[in-house]
mmCIF file of C-alpha atoms in Angstrom:
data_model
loop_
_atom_site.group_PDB
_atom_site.id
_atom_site.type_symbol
_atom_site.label_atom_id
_atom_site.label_comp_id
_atom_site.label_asym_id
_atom_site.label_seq_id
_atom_site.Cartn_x
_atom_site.Cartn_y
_atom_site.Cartn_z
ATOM 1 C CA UNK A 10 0.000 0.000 0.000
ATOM 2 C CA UNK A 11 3.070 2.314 0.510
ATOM 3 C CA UNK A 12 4.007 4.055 -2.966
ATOM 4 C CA UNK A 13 6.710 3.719 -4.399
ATOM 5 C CA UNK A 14 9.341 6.623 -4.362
ATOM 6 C CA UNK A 15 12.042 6.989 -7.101
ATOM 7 C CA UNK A 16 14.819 7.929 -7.272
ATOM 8 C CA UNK A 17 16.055 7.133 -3.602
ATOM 9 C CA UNK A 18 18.851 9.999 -3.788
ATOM 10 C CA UNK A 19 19.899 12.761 -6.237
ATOM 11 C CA UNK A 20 22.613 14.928 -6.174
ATOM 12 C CA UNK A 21 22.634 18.086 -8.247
ATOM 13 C CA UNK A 22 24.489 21.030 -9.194
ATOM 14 C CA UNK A 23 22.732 24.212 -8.395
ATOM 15 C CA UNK A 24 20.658 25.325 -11.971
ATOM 16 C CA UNK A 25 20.220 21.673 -13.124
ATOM 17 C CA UNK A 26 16.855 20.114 -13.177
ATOM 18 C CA UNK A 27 15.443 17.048 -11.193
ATOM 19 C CA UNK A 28 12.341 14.506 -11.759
ATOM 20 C CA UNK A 29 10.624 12.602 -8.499
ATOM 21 C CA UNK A 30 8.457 9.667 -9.162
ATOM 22 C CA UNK A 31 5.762 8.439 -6.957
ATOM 23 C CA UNK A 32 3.940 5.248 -7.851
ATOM 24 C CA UNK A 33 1.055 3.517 -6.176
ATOM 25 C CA UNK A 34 -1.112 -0.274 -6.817
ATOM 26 C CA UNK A 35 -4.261 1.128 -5.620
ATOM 27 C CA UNK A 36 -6.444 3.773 -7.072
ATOM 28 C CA UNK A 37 -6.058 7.089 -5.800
ATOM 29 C CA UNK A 38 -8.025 10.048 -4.947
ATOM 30 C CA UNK A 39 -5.164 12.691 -3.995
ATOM 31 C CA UNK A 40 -1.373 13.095 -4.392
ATOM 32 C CA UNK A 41 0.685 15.129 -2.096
ATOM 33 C CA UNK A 42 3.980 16.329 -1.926
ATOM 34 C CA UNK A 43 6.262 17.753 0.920
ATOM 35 C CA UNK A 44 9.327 18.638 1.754
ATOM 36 C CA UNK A 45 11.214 17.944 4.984
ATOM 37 C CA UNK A 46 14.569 19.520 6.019
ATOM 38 C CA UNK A 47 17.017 17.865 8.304
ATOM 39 C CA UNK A 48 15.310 18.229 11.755
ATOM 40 C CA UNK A 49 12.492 20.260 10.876
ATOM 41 C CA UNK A 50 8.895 19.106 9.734
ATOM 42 C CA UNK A 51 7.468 17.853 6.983
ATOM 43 C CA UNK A 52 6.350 21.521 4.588
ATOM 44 C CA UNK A 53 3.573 21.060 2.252
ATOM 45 C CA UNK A 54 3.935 21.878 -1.917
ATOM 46 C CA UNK A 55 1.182 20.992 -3.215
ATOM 47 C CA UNK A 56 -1.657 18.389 -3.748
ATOM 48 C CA UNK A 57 -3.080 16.930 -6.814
ATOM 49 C CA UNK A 58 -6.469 15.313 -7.143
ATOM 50 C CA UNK A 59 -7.929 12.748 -9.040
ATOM 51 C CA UNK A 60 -7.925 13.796 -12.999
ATOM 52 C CA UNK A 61 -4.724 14.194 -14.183
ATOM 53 C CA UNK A 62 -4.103 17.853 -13.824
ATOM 54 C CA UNK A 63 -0.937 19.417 -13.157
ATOM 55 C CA UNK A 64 0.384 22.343 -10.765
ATOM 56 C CA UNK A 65 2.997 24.184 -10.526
ATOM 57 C CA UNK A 66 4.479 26.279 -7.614
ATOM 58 C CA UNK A 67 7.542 28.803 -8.989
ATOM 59 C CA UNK A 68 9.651 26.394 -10.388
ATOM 60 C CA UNK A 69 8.859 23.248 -8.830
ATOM 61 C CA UNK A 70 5.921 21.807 -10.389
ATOM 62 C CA UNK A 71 3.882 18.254 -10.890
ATOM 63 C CA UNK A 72 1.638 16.145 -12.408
ATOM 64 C CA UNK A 73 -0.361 13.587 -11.690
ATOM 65 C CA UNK A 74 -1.339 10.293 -13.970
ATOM 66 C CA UNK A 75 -4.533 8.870 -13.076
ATOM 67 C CA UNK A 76 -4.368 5.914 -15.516
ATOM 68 C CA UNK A 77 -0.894 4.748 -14.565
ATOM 69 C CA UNK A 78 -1.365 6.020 -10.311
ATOM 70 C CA UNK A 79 1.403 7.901 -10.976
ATOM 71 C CA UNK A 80 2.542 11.634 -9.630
ATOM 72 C CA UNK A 81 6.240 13.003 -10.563
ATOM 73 C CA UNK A 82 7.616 15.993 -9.398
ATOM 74 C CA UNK A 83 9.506 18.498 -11.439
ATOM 75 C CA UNK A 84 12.041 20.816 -10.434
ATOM 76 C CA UNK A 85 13.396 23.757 -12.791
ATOM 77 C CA UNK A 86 16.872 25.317 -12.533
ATOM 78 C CA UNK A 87 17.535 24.081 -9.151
ATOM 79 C CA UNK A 88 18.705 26.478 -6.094
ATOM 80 C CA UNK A 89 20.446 25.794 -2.646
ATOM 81 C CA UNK A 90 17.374 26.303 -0.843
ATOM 82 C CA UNK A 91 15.628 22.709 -2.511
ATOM 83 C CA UNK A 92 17.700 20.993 -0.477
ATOM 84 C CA UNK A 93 16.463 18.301 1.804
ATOM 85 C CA UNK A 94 14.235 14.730 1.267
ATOM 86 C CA UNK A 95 10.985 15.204 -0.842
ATOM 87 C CA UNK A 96 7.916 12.881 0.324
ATOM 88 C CA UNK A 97 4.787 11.564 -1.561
ATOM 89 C CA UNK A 98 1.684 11.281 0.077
ATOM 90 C CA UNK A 99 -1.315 9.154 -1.210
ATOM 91 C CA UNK A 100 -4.844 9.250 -0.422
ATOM 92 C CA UNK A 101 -7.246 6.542 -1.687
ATOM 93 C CA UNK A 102 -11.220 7.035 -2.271
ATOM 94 C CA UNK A 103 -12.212 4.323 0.716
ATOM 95 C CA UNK A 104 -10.197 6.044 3.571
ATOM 96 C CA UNK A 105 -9.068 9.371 5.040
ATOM 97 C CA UNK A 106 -5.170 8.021 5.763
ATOM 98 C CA UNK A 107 -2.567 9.592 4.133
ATOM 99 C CA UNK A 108 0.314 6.719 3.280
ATOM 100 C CA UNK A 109 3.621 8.548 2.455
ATOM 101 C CA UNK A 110 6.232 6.991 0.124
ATOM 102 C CA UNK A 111 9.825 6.391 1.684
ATOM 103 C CA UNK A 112 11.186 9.867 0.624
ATOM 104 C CA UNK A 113 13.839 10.894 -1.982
ATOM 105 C CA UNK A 114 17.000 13.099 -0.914
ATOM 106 C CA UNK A 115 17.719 15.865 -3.080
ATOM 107 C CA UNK A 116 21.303 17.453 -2.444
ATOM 108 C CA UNK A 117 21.862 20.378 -4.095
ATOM 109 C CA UNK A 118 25.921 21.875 -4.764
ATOM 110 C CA UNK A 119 26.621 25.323 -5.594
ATOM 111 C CA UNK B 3 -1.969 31.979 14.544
ATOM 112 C CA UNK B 4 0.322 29.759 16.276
ATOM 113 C CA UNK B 5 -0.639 26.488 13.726
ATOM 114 C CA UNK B 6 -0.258 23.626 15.394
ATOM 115 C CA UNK B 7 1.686 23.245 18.645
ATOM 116 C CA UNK B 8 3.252 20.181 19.877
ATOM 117 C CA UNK B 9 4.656 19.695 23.395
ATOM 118 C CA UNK B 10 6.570 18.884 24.911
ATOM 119 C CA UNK B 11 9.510 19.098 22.311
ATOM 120 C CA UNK B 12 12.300 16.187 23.877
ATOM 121 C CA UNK B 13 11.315 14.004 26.020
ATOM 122 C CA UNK B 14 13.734 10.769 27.586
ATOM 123 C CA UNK B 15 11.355 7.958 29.057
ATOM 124 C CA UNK B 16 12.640 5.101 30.786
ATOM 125 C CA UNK B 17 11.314 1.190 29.409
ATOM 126 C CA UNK B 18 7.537 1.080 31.118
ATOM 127 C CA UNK B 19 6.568 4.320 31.989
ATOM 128 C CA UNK B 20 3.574 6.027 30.208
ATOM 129 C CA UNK B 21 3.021 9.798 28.681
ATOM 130 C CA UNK B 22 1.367 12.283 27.132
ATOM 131 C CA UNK B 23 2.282 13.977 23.787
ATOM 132 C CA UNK B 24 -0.251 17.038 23.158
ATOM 133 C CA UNK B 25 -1.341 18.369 20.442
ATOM 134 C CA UNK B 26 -3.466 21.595 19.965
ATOM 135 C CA UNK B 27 -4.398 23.405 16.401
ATOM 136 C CA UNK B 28 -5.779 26.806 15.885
ATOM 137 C CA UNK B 29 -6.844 26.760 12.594
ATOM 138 C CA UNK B 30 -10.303 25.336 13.136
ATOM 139 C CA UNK B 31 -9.179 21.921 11.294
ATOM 140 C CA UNK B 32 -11.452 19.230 11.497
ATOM 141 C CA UNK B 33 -8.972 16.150 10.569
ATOM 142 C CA UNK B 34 -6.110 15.559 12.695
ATOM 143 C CA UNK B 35 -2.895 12.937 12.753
ATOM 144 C CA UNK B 36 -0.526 11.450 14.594
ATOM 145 C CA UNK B 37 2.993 9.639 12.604
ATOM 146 C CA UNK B 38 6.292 8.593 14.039
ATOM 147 C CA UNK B 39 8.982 8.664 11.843
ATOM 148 C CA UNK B 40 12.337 6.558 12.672
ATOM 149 C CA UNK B 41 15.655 7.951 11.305
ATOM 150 C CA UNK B 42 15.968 7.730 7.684
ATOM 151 C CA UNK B 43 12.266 6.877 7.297
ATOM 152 C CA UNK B 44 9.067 8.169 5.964
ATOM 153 C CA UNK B 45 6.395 8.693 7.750
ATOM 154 C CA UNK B 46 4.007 6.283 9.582
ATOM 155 C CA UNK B 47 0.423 7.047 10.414
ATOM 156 C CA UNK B 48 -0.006 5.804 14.222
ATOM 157 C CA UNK B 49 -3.611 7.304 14.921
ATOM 158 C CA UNK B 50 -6.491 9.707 12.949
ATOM 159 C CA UNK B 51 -9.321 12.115 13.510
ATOM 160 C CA UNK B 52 -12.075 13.135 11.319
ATOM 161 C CA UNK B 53 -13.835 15.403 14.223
ATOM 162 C CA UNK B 54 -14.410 15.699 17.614
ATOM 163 C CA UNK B 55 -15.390 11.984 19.705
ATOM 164 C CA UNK B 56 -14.150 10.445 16.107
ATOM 165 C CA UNK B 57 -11.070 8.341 16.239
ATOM 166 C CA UNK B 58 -9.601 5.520 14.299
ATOM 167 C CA UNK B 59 -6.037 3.317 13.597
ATOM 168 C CA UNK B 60 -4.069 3.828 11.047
ATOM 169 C CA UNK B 61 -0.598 1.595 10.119
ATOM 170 C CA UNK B 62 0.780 1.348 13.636
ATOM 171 C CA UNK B 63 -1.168 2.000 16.960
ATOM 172 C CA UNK B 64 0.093 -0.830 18.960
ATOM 173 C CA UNK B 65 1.035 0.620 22.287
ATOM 174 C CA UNK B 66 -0.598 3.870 21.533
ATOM 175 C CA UNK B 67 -4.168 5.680 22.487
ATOM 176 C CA UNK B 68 -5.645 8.858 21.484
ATOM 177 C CA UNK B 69 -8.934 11.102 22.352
ATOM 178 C CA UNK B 70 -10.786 13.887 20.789
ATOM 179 C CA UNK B 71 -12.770 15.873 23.168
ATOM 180 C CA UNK B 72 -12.398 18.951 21.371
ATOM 181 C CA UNK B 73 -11.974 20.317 17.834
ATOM 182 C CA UNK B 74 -8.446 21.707 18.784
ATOM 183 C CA UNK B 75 -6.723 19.020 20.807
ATOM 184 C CA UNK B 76 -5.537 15.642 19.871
ATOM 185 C CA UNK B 77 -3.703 13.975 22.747
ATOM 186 C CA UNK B 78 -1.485 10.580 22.081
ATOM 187 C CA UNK B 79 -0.733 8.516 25.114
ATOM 188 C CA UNK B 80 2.213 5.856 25.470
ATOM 189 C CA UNK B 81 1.410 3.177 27.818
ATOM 190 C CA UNK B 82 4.207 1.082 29.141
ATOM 191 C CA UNK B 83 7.392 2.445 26.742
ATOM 192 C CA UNK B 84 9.326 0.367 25.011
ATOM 193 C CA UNK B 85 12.528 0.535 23.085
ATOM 194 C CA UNK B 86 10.550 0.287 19.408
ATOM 195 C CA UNK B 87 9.051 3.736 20.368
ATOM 196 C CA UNK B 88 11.532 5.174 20.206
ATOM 197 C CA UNK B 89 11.050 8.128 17.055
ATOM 198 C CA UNK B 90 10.105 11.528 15.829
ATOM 199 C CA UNK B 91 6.419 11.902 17.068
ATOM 200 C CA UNK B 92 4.468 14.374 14.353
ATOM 201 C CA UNK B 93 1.104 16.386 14.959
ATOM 202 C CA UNK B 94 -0.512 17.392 11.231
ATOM 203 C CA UNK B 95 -3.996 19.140 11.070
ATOM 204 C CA UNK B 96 -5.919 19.556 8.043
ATOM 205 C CA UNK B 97 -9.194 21.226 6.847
ATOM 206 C CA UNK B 98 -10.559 18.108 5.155
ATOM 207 C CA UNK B 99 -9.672 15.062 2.729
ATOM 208 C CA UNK B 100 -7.755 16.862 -0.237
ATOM 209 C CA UNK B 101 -8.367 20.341 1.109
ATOM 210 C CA UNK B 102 -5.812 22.553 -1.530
ATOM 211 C CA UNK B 103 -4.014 23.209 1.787
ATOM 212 C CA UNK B 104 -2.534 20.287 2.361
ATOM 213 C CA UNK B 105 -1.607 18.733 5.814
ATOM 214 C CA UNK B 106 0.303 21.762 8.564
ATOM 215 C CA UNK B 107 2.475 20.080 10.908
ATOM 216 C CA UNK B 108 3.845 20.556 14.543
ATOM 217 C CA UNK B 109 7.667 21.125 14.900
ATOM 218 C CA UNK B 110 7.457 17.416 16.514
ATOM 219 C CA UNK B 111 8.655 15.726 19.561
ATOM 220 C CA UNK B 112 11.418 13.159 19.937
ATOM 221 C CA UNK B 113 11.268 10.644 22.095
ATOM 222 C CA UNK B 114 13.768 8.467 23.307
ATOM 223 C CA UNK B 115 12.959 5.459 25.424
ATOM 224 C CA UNK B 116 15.966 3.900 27.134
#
C-alpha cells in the first residue's frame, strides 16, 4: 500500500533540473507532496487530485497520472534552498489516511 | 496563529513508563494525525481524527491511544514504553480530505525510550 518513491537519492548542481516519481497499486483520490529539512517538519507543496491535472508552484511543479497512479515531481533550474528529502503522500477514495512513500534526498551543490 | 503546537519538544522515558504527547491546532481543522517517523524513514500514520469523539487506527497503533474531546486538541498517550518507540512523534492538522491546503504540521517531539 506504501508508494513507491524513485529515485532514492539525487545529487545536483545548483541550476540543473530534477524529476521525483511516486507510484502507487491502488487507485487514488489525492497526491501530495512535501518537503522535509534535516530536523524540521514535513512543509507542504502541493496536492493533486484525481484527474490528471498538473500544478505548478515557482519552479517546482507536478503532475499527476490517473491511468498509470502515478505523480512526478519536477524541479526547474535548481537552487540551494531545494535541499532536503521530498515525500509523496497518497490518499485513496475508501479512507481518510494519508500513506507517504519512503522519501527521496535531493542534495543540491553550488 | 500559532498552527499547530506540539509539546513537549524532547522528552527521555525510561522502558515502562507512560506519557502524554499534546497536540493543539488553531486553525479550526477538522482532521487531525498522529505519525512517528524513525531515522531515515518516511512517515508512519499511528492514529487519525475526522472530528471531535471520532477516532480511528491507522498503520501502527500498537502501544498507543488517542482522544478527541475537542476540535483543537488531539492527545497521544504511550502506555508502558518500550525501546521500538523510540522516534520523531508528528502532529498534522488539516481542513478536510484533499483540502488545496494540504496537511500543517507541529515542529514534533522526539522521544527516546531507554
Amino acid at each position: 500500500q506504501q508508494p513507491v518513491q524513485s529515485p532514492q537519492a539525487v545529487i545536483l548542481r545548483e541550476g540543473e533540473d530534477a524529476v521525483i516519481n511516486c507510484s502507487s497499486s491502488k487507485a487514488l483520490y489525492s497526491v501530495h507532496w512535501y518537503r522535509q529539512k534535516h530536523g524540521e517538519a514535513p512543509v507542504f507543496l502541493m496536492i493533486l487530485l484525481k484527474g490528471g491535472e498538473q500544478k505548478g508552484h515557482e519552479k517546482i511543479s507536478a503532475s499527476f497520472n490517473e491511468k498509470k497512479q502515478q505523480s512526478s515531481l519536477y524541479l526547474t533550474a535548481s537552487q540551494l534552498s531545494y535541499s532536503g528529502t521530498y515525500f509523496c503522500g497518497t490518499e485513496m477514495d475508501s479512507n481518510y489516511q494519508l500513506i507517504w512513500g519512503a522519501g527521496t534526498k535531493l542534495i543540491i551543490k553550488p | 496563529n500559532a498552527g499547530v503546537t506540539q509539546t513537549p519538544k524532547f522528552r527521555i522515558l525510561k522502558i515502562g513508563q507512560s506519557m502524554t504527547l499534546q497536540c493543539t491546532q488553531d486553525m479550526n481543522h477538522n482532521y487531525m494525525y498522529w505519525y512517528r517517523q524513525d531515522p531515515g524513514m518516511g512517515l508512519k500514520l499511528i492514529y487519525y481524527s475526522v472530528g471531535a469523539g471520532i477516532t480511528d487506527k491507522g498503520e501502527v497503533p500498537n502501544g498507543y491511544n488517542v482522544s478527541r474531546s475537542t476540535t483543537e486538541d488531539f492527545p497521544l498517550r504511550l502506555e508502558l514504553a518500550a525501546p521500538s518507540q523510540t522516534s520523531v512523534y508528528f502532529c498534522a492538522s488539516s481542513y478536510s480530505k484533499g483540502h488545496p491546503r494540504g496537511y500543517t504540521f507541529g515542529s514534533g517531539t522526539r522521544l527516546t525510550v531507554v
